[in-house]
Amino acid sequence: MKNFKSNKNIVYSCKYHVVWCPKYRRAVLTGDVERRLKELLNQIAEKIEVEIIELEVMPDHVHILLECDPQFGIHKVIKRFKGATSRYLRMEFPFLRSRIPTLWTNSYFVSTVGGAPLEVIKQYVANQKGV
């Protein structure tokens, strides 16, 4: 049986794979910056009630597998992650201010994950009247 989460209004299972990059895809996410970025992402996730299932920071991009409340929304989650981490990392590591005008690009990749394959769901929906 799947593990579902709930709030006052809905029961859900919304998992996303998210990827974003530093401006100009600069390889600045290493060493202490990488360690601090992971700490910050986990702190922010706890505060906004997002579950980070898996997290990996590469020198020039971030991968996160997460679950969030669909009423809060994945865009808000990413906006919080990128906004707060940019602010704190640029304060704590001044070289990030001098090398790039902003820490993160405006764009990101997001894809839903988990659940049944698309064809199985399509067949289930198509066969509802026959049930």
PDB file of N, CA, C and O in Angstrom, residues 24-91:
ATOM      1  N   TYR A  24      25.007  30.935 -15.208  1.00  0.00           N
ATOM      2  CA  TYR A  24      26.077  30.587 -16.153  1.00  0.00           C
ATOM      3  C   TYR A  24      26.624  29.173 -15.927  1.00  0.00           C
ATOM      4  O   TYR A  24      27.689  28.843 -16.383  1.00  0.00           O
ATOM      5  N   ARG A  25      25.877  28.391 -15.199  1.00  0.00           N
ATOM      6  CA  ARG A  25      26.255  27.008 -14.855  1.00  0.00           C
ATOM      7  C   ARG A  25      27.669  26.932 -14.269  1.00  0.00           C
ATOM      8  O   ARG A  25      28.427  25.998 -14.514  1.00  0.00           O
ATOM      9  N   ARG A  26      27.990  27.922 -13.465  1.00  0.00           N
ATOM     10  CA  ARG A  26      29.304  27.964 -12.814  1.00  0.00           C
ATOM     11  C   ARG A  26      29.425  26.829 -11.797  1.00  0.00           C
ATOM     12  O   ARG A  26      28.480  26.543 -11.063  1.00  0.00           O
ATOM     13  N   ALA A  27      30.578  26.212 -11.746  1.00  0.00           N
ATOM     14  CA  ALA A  27      30.825  25.084 -10.842  1.00  0.00           C
ATOM     15  C   ALA A  27      31.253  25.603  -9.465  1.00  0.00           C
ATOM     16  O   ALA A  27      32.397  25.437  -9.051  1.00  0.00           O
ATOM     17  N   VAL A  28      30.311  26.238  -8.758  1.00  0.00           N
ATOM     18  CA  VAL A  28      30.613  26.857  -7.460  1.00  0.00           C
ATOM     19  C   VAL A  28      30.045  26.079  -6.271  1.00  0.00           C
ATOM     20  O   VAL A  28      30.270  26.451  -5.131  1.00  0.00           O
ATOM     21  N   LEU A  29      29.328  24.999  -6.540  1.00  0.00           N
ATOM     22  CA  LEU A  29      28.655  24.254  -5.469  1.00  0.00           C
ATOM     23  C   LEU A  29      29.540  23.111  -4.979  1.00  0.00           C
ATOM     24  O   LEU A  29      29.216  21.929  -5.112  1.00  0.00           O
ATOM     25  N   THR A  30      30.672  23.471  -4.399  1.00  0.00           N
ATOM     26  CA  THR A  30      31.639  22.488  -3.929  1.00  0.00           C
ATOM     27  C   THR A  30      32.058  22.808  -2.496  1.00  0.00           C
ATOM     28  O   THR A  30      31.822  23.912  -2.006  1.00  0.00           O
ATOM     29  N   GLY A  31      32.684  21.848  -1.840  1.00  0.00           N
ATOM     30  CA  GLY A  31      33.255  22.066  -0.515  1.00  0.00           C
ATOM     31  C   GLY A  31      32.264  22.596   0.506  1.00  0.00           C
ATOM     32  O   GLY A  31      31.177  22.040   0.687  1.00  0.00           O
ATOM     33  N   ASP A  32      32.640  23.692   1.170  1.00  0.00           N
ATOM     34  CA  ASP A  32      31.792  24.282   2.212  1.00  0.00           C
ATOM     35  C   ASP A  32      30.476  24.815   1.654  1.00  0.00           C
ATOM     36  O   ASP A  32      29.452  24.782   2.341  1.00  0.00           O
ATOM     37  N   VAL A  33      30.477  25.295   0.422  1.00  0.00           N
ATOM     38  CA  VAL A  33      29.240  25.793  -0.192  1.00  0.00           C
ATOM     39  C   VAL A  33      28.261  24.633  -0.361  1.00  0.00           C
ATOM     40  O   VAL A  33      27.079  24.755  -0.027  1.00  0.00           O
ATOM     41  N   GLU A  34      28.740  23.505  -0.849  1.00  0.00           N
ATOM     42  CA  GLU A  34      27.886  22.321  -1.020  1.00  0.00           C
ATOM     43  C   GLU A  34      27.309  21.874   0.326  1.00  0.00           C
ATOM     44  O   GLU A  34      26.111  21.623   0.452  1.00  0.00           O
ATOM     45  N   ARG A  35      28.177  21.765   1.331  1.00  0.00           N
ATOM     46  CA  ARG A  35      27.743  21.324   2.661  1.00  0.00           C
ATOM     47  C   ARG A  35      26.679  22.264   3.220  1.00  0.00           C
ATOM     48  O   ARG A  35      25.630  21.833   3.699  1.00  0.00           O
ATOM     49  N   ARG A  36      26.923  23.572   3.132  1.00  0.00           N
ATOM     50  CA  ARG A  36      25.979  24.556   3.667  1.00  0.00           C
ATOM     51  C   ARG A  36      24.674  24.565   2.874  1.00  0.00           C
ATOM     52  O   ARG A  36      23.595  24.709   3.464  1.00  0.00           O
ATOM     53  N   LEU A  37      24.760  24.405   1.558  1.00  0.00           N
ATOM     54  CA  LEU A  37      23.552  24.356   0.728  1.00  0.00           C
ATOM     55  C   LEU A  37      22.659  23.198   1.161  1.00  0.00           C
ATOM     56  O   LEU A  37      21.445  23.363   1.310  1.00  0.00           O
ATOM     57  N   LYS A  38      23.235  22.042   1.399  1.00  0.00           N
ATOM     58  CA  LYS A  38      22.448  20.888   1.851  1.00  0.00           C
ATOM     59  C   LYS A  38      21.787  21.168   3.204  1.00  0.00           C
ATOM     60  O   LYS A  38      20.610  20.843   3.399  1.00  0.00           O
ATOM     61  N   GLU A  39      22.536  21.773   4.119  1.00  0.00           N
ATOM     62  CA  GLU A  39      21.961  22.134   5.428  1.00  0.00           C
ATOM     63  C   GLU A  39      20.782  23.081   5.258  1.00  0.00           C
ATOM     64  O   GLU A  39      19.725  22.888   5.864  1.00  0.00           O
ATOM     65  N   LEU A  40      20.982  24.118   4.451  1.00  0.00           N
ATOM     66  CA  LEU A  40      19.918  25.112   4.251  1.00  0.00           C
ATOM     67  C   LEU A  40      18.680  24.496   3.610  1.00  0.00           C
ATOM     68  O   LEU A  40      17.552  24.766   4.041  1.00  0.00           O
ATOM     69  N   LEU A  41      18.873  23.668   2.594  1.00  0.00           N
ATOM     70  CA  LEU A  41      17.727  23.041   1.931  1.00  0.00           C
ATOM     71  C   LEU A  41      16.940  22.176   2.901  1.00  0.00           C
ATOM     72  O   LEU A  41      15.704  22.208   2.907  1.00  0.00           O
ATOM     73  N   ASN A  42      17.638  21.432   3.746  1.00  0.00           N
ATOM     74  CA  ASN A  42      16.936  20.605   4.744  1.00  0.00           C
ATOM     75  C   ASN A  42      16.201  21.457   5.776  1.00  0.00           C
ATOM     76  O   ASN A  42      15.082  21.130   6.167  1.00  0.00           O
ATOM     77  N   GLN A  43      16.792  22.569   6.203  1.00  0.00           N
ATOM     78  CA  GLN A  43      16.131  23.464   7.158  1.00  0.00           C
ATOM     79  C   GLN A  43      14.881  24.103   6.544  1.00  0.00           C
ATOM     80  O   GLN A  43      13.826  24.173   7.189  1.00  0.00           O
ATOM     81  N   ILE A  44      15.002  24.561   5.321  1.00  0.00           N
ATOM     82  CA  ILE A  44      13.860  25.194   4.642  1.00  0.00           C
ATOM     83  C   ILE A  44      12.753  24.170   4.438  1.00  0.00           C
ATOM     84  O   ILE A  44      11.577  24.454   4.674  1.00  0.00           O
ATOM     85  N   ALA A  45      13.123  22.964   4.002  1.00  0.00           N
ATOM     86  CA  ALA A  45      12.131  21.905   3.776  1.00  0.00           C
ATOM     87  C   ALA A  45      11.349  21.613   5.045  1.00  0.00           C
ATOM     88  O   ALA A  45      10.126  21.471   5.011  1.00  0.00           O
ATOM     89  N   GLU A  46      12.054  21.540   6.159  1.00  0.00           N
ATOM     90  CA  GLU A  46      11.376  21.279   7.437  1.00  0.00           C
ATOM     91  C   GLU A  46      10.400  22.413   7.766  1.00  0.00           C
ATOM     92  O   GLU A  46       9.273  22.170   8.180  1.00  0.00           O
ATOM     93  N   LYS A  47      10.842  23.634   7.546  1.00  0.00           N
ATOM     94  CA  LYS A  47      10.012  24.798   7.871  1.00  0.00           C
ATOM     95  C   LYS A  47       8.733  24.855   7.020  1.00  0.00           C
ATOM     96  O   LYS A  47       7.664  25.202   7.527  1.00  0.00           O
ATOM     97  N   ILE A  48       8.830  24.513   5.736  1.00  0.00           N
ATOM     98  CA  ILE A  48       7.654  24.603   4.854  1.00  0.00           C
ATOM     99  C   ILE A  48       6.967  23.249   4.666  1.00  0.00           C
ATOM    100  O   ILE A  48       6.107  23.097   3.802  1.00  0.00           O
ATOM    101  N   GLU A  49       7.363  22.274   5.493  1.00  0.00           N
ATOM    102  CA  GLU A  49       6.742  20.949   5.505  1.00  0.00           C
ATOM    103  C   GLU A  49       6.837  20.235   4.164  1.00  0.00           C
ATOM    104  O   GLU A  49       5.848  19.734   3.620  1.00  0.00           O
ATOM    105  N   VAL A  50       8.038  20.205   3.628  1.00  0.00           N
ATOM    106  CA  VAL A  50       8.352  19.471   2.409  1.00  0.00           C
ATOM    107  C   VAL A  50       9.264  18.325   2.795  1.00  0.00           C
ATOM    108  O   VAL A  50      10.181  18.504   3.598  1.00  0.00           O
ATOM    109  N   GLU A  51       9.023  17.144   2.246  1.00  0.00           N
ATOM    110  CA  GLU A  51       9.893  16.006   2.522  1.00  0.00           C
ATOM    111  C   GLU A  51      10.928  15.888   1.410  1.00  0.00           C
ATOM    112  O   GLU A  51      10.577  15.708   0.240  1.00  0.00           O
ATOM    113  N   ILE A  52      12.194  16.013   1.772  1.00  0.00           N
ATOM    114  CA  ILE A  52      13.268  15.745   0.821  1.00  0.00           C
ATOM    115  C   ILE A  52      13.561  14.256   0.901  1.00  0.00           C
ATOM    116  O   ILE A  52      14.015  13.754   1.922  1.00  0.00           O
ATOM    117  N   ILE A  53      13.278  13.562  -0.179  1.00  0.00           N
ATOM    118  CA  ILE A  53      13.467  12.112  -0.237  1.00  0.00           C
ATOM    119  C   ILE A  53      14.927  11.803  -0.582  1.00  0.00           C
ATOM    120  O   ILE A  53      15.523  10.897  -0.023  1.00  0.00           O
ATOM    121  N   GLU A  54      15.462  12.562  -1.500  1.00  0.00           N
ATOM    122  CA  GLU A  54      16.862  12.399  -1.906  1.00  0.00           C
ATOM    123  C   GLU A  54      17.377  13.756  -2.362  1.00  0.00           C
ATOM    124  O   GLU A  54      16.628  14.556  -2.932  1.00  0.00           O
ATOM    125  N   LEU A  55      18.644  14.019  -2.100  1.00  0.00           N
ATOM    126  CA  LEU A  55      19.261  15.301  -2.439  1.00  0.00           C
ATOM    127  C   LEU A  55      20.700  15.056  -2.839  1.00  0.00           C
ATOM    128  O   LEU A  55      21.418  14.350  -2.132  1.00  0.00           O
ATOM    129  N   GLU A  56      21.098  15.603  -3.981  1.00  0.00           N
ATOM    130  CA  GLU A  56      22.507  15.556  -4.367  1.00  0.00           C
ATOM    131  C   GLU A  56      22.886  16.869  -5.021  1.00  0.00           C
ATOM    132  O   GLU A  56      22.136  17.403  -5.842  1.00  0.00           O
ATOM    133  N   VAL A  57      24.023  17.384  -4.602  1.00  0.00           N
ATOM    134  CA  VAL A  57      24.528  18.650  -5.137  1.00  0.00           C
ATOM    135  C   VAL A  57      25.757  18.343  -5.978  1.00  0.00           C
ATOM    136  O   VAL A  57      26.726  17.765  -5.483  1.00  0.00           O
ATOM    137  N   MET A  58      25.700  18.700  -7.240  1.00  0.00           N
ATOM    138  CA  MET A  58      26.825  18.575  -8.157  1.00  0.00           C
ATOM    139  C   MET A  58      27.498  19.945  -8.216  1.00  0.00           C
ATOM    140  O   MET A  58      26.895  20.947  -7.821  1.00  0.00           O
ATOM    141  N   PRO A  59      28.724  20.045  -8.718  1.00  0.00           N
ATOM    142  CA  PRO A  59      29.389  21.349  -8.752  1.00  0.00           C
ATOM    143  C   PRO A  59      28.605  22.432  -9.503  1.00  0.00           C
ATOM    144  O   PRO A  59      28.663  23.597  -9.137  1.00  0.00           O
ATOM    145  N   ASP A  60      27.815  22.016 -10.522  1.00  0.00           N
ATOM    146  CA  ASP A  60      27.109  23.018 -11.326  1.00  0.00           C
ATOM    147  C   ASP A  60      25.595  22.813 -11.408  1.00  0.00           C
ATOM    148  O   ASP A  60      24.942  23.405 -12.257  1.00  0.00           O
ATOM    149  N   HIS A  61      25.030  21.981 -10.543  1.00  0.00           N
ATOM    150  CA  HIS A  61      23.575  21.849 -10.477  1.00  0.00           C
ATOM    151  C   HIS A  61      23.145  21.077  -9.228  1.00  0.00           C
ATOM    152  O   HIS A  61      23.958  20.432  -8.581  1.00  0.00           O
ATOM    153  N   VAL A  62      21.845  21.180  -8.932  1.00  0.00           N
ATOM    154  CA  VAL A  62      21.255  20.551  -7.745  1.00  0.00           C
ATOM    155  C   VAL A  62      20.150  19.603  -8.209  1.00  0.00           C
ATOM    156  O   VAL A  62      19.334  19.973  -9.061  1.00  0.00           O
ATOM    157  N   HIS A  63      20.131  18.394  -7.658  1.00  0.00           N
ATOM    158  CA  HIS A  63      19.053  17.425  -7.887  1.00  0.00           C
ATOM    159  C   HIS A  63      18.332  17.203  -6.566  1.00  0.00           C
ATOM    160  O   HIS A  63      18.978  16.916  -5.557  1.00  0.00           O
ATOM    161  N   ILE A  64      17.012  17.300  -6.582  1.00  0.00           N
ATOM    162  CA  ILE A  64      16.226  16.989  -5.387  1.00  0.00           C
ATOM    163  C   ILE A  64      15.029  16.139  -5.793  1.00  0.00           C
ATOM    164  O   ILE A  64      14.347  16.442  -6.774  1.00  0.00           O
ATOM    165  N   LEU A  65      14.805  15.085  -5.042  1.00  0.00           N
ATOM    166  CA  LEU A  65      13.570  14.311  -5.134  1.00  0.00           C
ATOM    167  C   LEU A  65      12.802  14.663  -3.881  1.00  0.00           C
ATOM    168  O   LEU A  65      13.303  14.466  -2.765  1.00  0.00           O
ATOM    169  N   LEU A  66      11.598  15.208  -4.055  1.00  0.00           N
ATOM    170  CA  LEU A  66      10.853  15.699  -2.892  1.00  0.00           C
ATOM    171  C   LEU A  66       9.375  15.420  -3.018  1.00  0.00           C
ATOM    172  O   LEU A  66       8.883  15.096  -4.098  1.00  0.00           O
ATOM    173  N   GLU A  67       8.694  15.553  -1.890  1.00  0.00           N
ATOM    174  CA  GLU A  67       7.238  15.465  -1.872  1.00  0.00           C
ATOM    175  C   GLU A  67       6.706  16.721  -1.198  1.00  0.00           C
ATOM    176  O   GLU A  67       7.220  17.129  -0.151  1.00  0.00           O
ATOM    177  N   CYS A  68       5.692  17.323  -1.829  1.00  0.00           N
ATOM    178  CA  CYS A  68       5.112  18.531  -1.238  1.00  0.00           C
ATOM    179  C   CYS A  68       3.599  18.525  -1.384  1.00  0.00           C
ATOM    180  O   CYS A  68       3.043  17.846  -2.238  1.00  0.00           O
ATOM    181  N   ASP A  69       2.969  19.293  -0.538  1.00  0.00           N
ATOM    182  CA  ASP A  69       1.522  19.484  -0.552  1.00  0.00           C
ATOM    183  C   ASP A  69       1.145  20.202  -1.847  1.00  0.00           C
ATOM    184  O   ASP A  69       1.667  21.284  -2.130  1.00  0.00           O
ATOM    185  N   PRO A  70       0.243  19.637  -2.649  1.00  0.00           N
ATOM    186  CA  PRO A  70      -0.123  20.289  -3.907  1.00  0.00           C
ATOM    187  C   PRO A  70      -0.818  21.639  -3.718  1.00  0.00           C
ATOM    188  O   PRO A  70      -0.799  22.476  -4.620  1.00  0.00           O
ATOM    189  N   GLN A  71      -1.390  21.884  -2.553  1.00  0.00           N
ATOM    190  CA  GLN A  71      -2.007  23.192  -2.305  1.00  0.00           C
ATOM    191  C   GLN A  71      -0.945  24.260  -2.055  1.00  0.00           C
ATOM    192  O   GLN A  71      -1.194  25.428  -2.272  1.00  0.00           O
ATOM    193  N   PHE A  72       0.225  23.862  -1.587  1.00  0.00           N
ATOM    194  CA  PHE A  72       1.339  24.800  -1.457  1.00  0.00           C
ATOM    195  C   PHE A  72       1.962  25.009  -2.824  1.00  0.00           C
ATOM    196  O   PHE A  72       2.226  26.134  -3.232  1.00  0.00           O
ATOM    197  N   GLY A  73       2.199  23.923  -3.532  1.00  0.00           N
ATOM    198  CA  GLY A  73       2.657  23.999  -4.908  1.00  0.00           C
ATOM    199  C   GLY A  73       4.159  23.886  -5.080  1.00  0.00           C
ATOM    200  O   GLY A  73       4.926  24.434  -4.292  1.00  0.00           O
ATOM    201  N   ILE A  74       4.540  23.174  -6.121  1.00  0.00           N
ATOM    202  CA  ILE A  74       5.953  22.950  -6.389  1.00  0.00           C
ATOM    203  C   ILE A  74       6.668  24.251  -6.746  1.00  0.00           C
ATOM    204  O   ILE A  74       7.827  24.447  -6.368  1.00  0.00           O
ATOM    205  N   HIS A  75       6.015  25.161  -7.446  1.00  0.00           N
ATOM    206  CA  HIS A  75       6.668  26.428  -7.800  1.00  0.00           C
ATOM    207  C   HIS A  75       7.051  27.222  -6.552  1.00  0.00           C
ATOM    208  O   HIS A  75       8.144  27.765  -6.468  1.00  0.00           O
ATOM    209  N   LYS A  76       6.154  27.257  -5.572  1.00  0.00           N
ATOM    210  CA  LYS A  76       6.463  27.966  -4.319  1.00  0.00           C
ATOM    211  C   LYS A  76       7.617  27.309  -3.577  1.00  0.00           C
ATOM    212  O   LYS A  76       8.443  27.986  -2.974  1.00  0.00           O
ATOM    213  N   VAL A  77       7.661  25.984  -3.603  1.00  0.00           N
ATOM    214  CA  VAL A  77       8.753  25.259  -2.940  1.00  0.00           C
ATOM    215  C   VAL A  77      10.084  25.659  -3.571  1.00  0.00           C
ATOM    216  O   VAL A  77      11.033  26.033  -2.867  1.00  0.00           O
ATOM    217  N   ILE A  78      10.159  25.603  -4.877  1.00  0.00           N
ATOM    218  CA  ILE A  78      11.410  25.919  -5.573  1.00  0.00           C
ATOM    219  C   ILE A  78      11.782  27.382  -5.365  1.00  0.00           C
ATOM    220  O   ILE A  78      12.950  27.713  -5.127  1.00  0.00           O
ATOM    221  N   LYS A  79      10.792  28.253  -5.405  1.00  0.00           N
ATOM    222  CA  LYS A  79      11.043  29.684  -5.170  1.00  0.00           C
ATOM    223  C   LYS A  79      11.636  29.907  -3.777  1.00  0.00           C
ATOM    224  O   LYS A  79      12.592  30.669  -3.618  1.00  0.00           O
ATOM    225  N   ARG A  80      11.094  29.234  -2.769  1.00  0.00           N
ATOM    226  CA  ARG A  80      11.625  29.348  -1.406  1.00  0.00           C
ATOM    227  C   ARG A  80      13.047  28.807  -1.323  1.00  0.00           C
ATOM    228  O   ARG A  80      13.932  29.431  -0.736  1.00  0.00           O
ATOM    229  N   PHE A  81      13.257  27.615  -1.906  1.00  0.00           N
ATOM    230  CA  PHE A  81      14.587  27.009  -1.877  1.00  0.00           C
ATOM    231  C   PHE A  81      15.617  27.933  -2.524  1.00  0.00           C
ATOM    232  O   PHE A  81      16.656  28.215  -1.944  1.00  0.00           O
ATOM    233  N   LYS A  82      15.327  28.385  -3.727  1.00  0.00           N
ATOM    234  CA  LYS A  82      16.304  29.186  -4.463  1.00  0.00           C
ATOM    235  C   LYS A  82      16.493  30.567  -3.831  1.00  0.00           C
ATOM    236  O   LYS A  82      17.622  31.051  -3.725  1.00  0.00           O
ATOM    237  N   GLY A  83      15.416  31.194  -3.393  1.00  0.00           N
ATOM    238  CA  GLY A  83      15.515  32.529  -2.808  1.00  0.00           C
ATOM    239  C   GLY A  83      16.308  32.554  -1.518  1.00  0.00           C
ATOM    240  O   GLY A  83      17.247  33.336  -1.354  1.00  0.00           O
ATOM    241  N   ALA A  84      15.960  31.673  -0.602  1.00  0.00           N
ATOM    242  CA  ALA A  84      16.628  31.665   0.706  1.00  0.00           C
ATOM    243  C   ALA A  84      18.076  31.194   0.597  1.00  0.00           C
ATOM    244  O   ALA A  84      18.970  31.784   1.202  1.00  0.00           O
ATOM    245  N   THR A  85      18.320  30.142  -0.190  1.00  0.00           N
ATOM    246  CA  THR A  85      19.695  29.655  -0.296  1.00  0.00           C
ATOM    247  C   THR A  85      20.590  30.682  -0.977  1.00  0.00           C
ATOM    248  O   THR A  85      21.743  30.854  -0.578  1.00  0.00           O
ATOM    249  N   SER A  86      20.079  31.385  -1.954  1.00  0.00           N
ATOM    250  CA  SER A  86      20.871  32.429  -2.612  1.00  0.00           C
ATOM    251  C   SER A  86      21.251  33.508  -1.611  1.00  0.00           C
ATOM    252  O   SER A  86      22.410  33.908  -1.512  1.00  0.00           O
ATOM    253  N   ARG A  87      20.273  33.958  -0.851  1.00  0.00           N
ATOM    254  CA  ARG A  87      20.510  35.021   0.134  1.00  0.00           C
ATOM    255  C   ARG A  87      21.569  34.606   1.161  1.00  0.00           C
ATOM    256  O   ARG A  87      22.546  35.315   1.383  1.00  0.00           O
ATOM    257  N   TYR A  88      21.391  33.436   1.757  1.00  0.00           N
ATOM    258  CA  TYR A  88      22.314  33.006   2.814  1.00  0.00           C
ATOM    259  C   TYR A  88      23.693  32.641   2.270  1.00  0.00           C
ATOM    260  O   TYR A  88      24.708  33.001   2.871  1.00  0.00           O
ATOM    261  N   LEU A  89      23.745  31.923   1.183  1.00  0.00           N
ATOM    262  CA  LEU A  89      25.048  31.519   0.647  1.00  0.00           C
ATOM    263  C   LEU A  89      25.860  32.723   0.184  1.00  0.00           C
ATOM    264  O   LEU A  89      27.071  32.782   0.395  1.00  0.00           O
ATOM    265  N   ARG A  90      25.210  33.702  -0.417  1.00  0.00           N
ATOM    266  CA  ARG A  90      25.938  34.889  -0.881  1.00  0.00           C
ATOM    267  C   ARG A  90      26.405  35.756   0.298  1.00  0.00           C
ATOM    268  O   ARG A  90      27.425  36.427   0.206  1.00  0.00           O
ATOM    269  N   MET A  91      25.674  35.712   1.413  1.00  0.00           N
ATOM    270  CA  MET A  91      26.136  36.413   2.618  1.00  0.00           C
ATOM    271  C   MET A  91      27.328  35.695   3.240  1.00  0.00           C
ATOM    272  O   MET A  91      28.290  36.320   3.658  1.00  0.00           O
TER     273      MET A  91
END
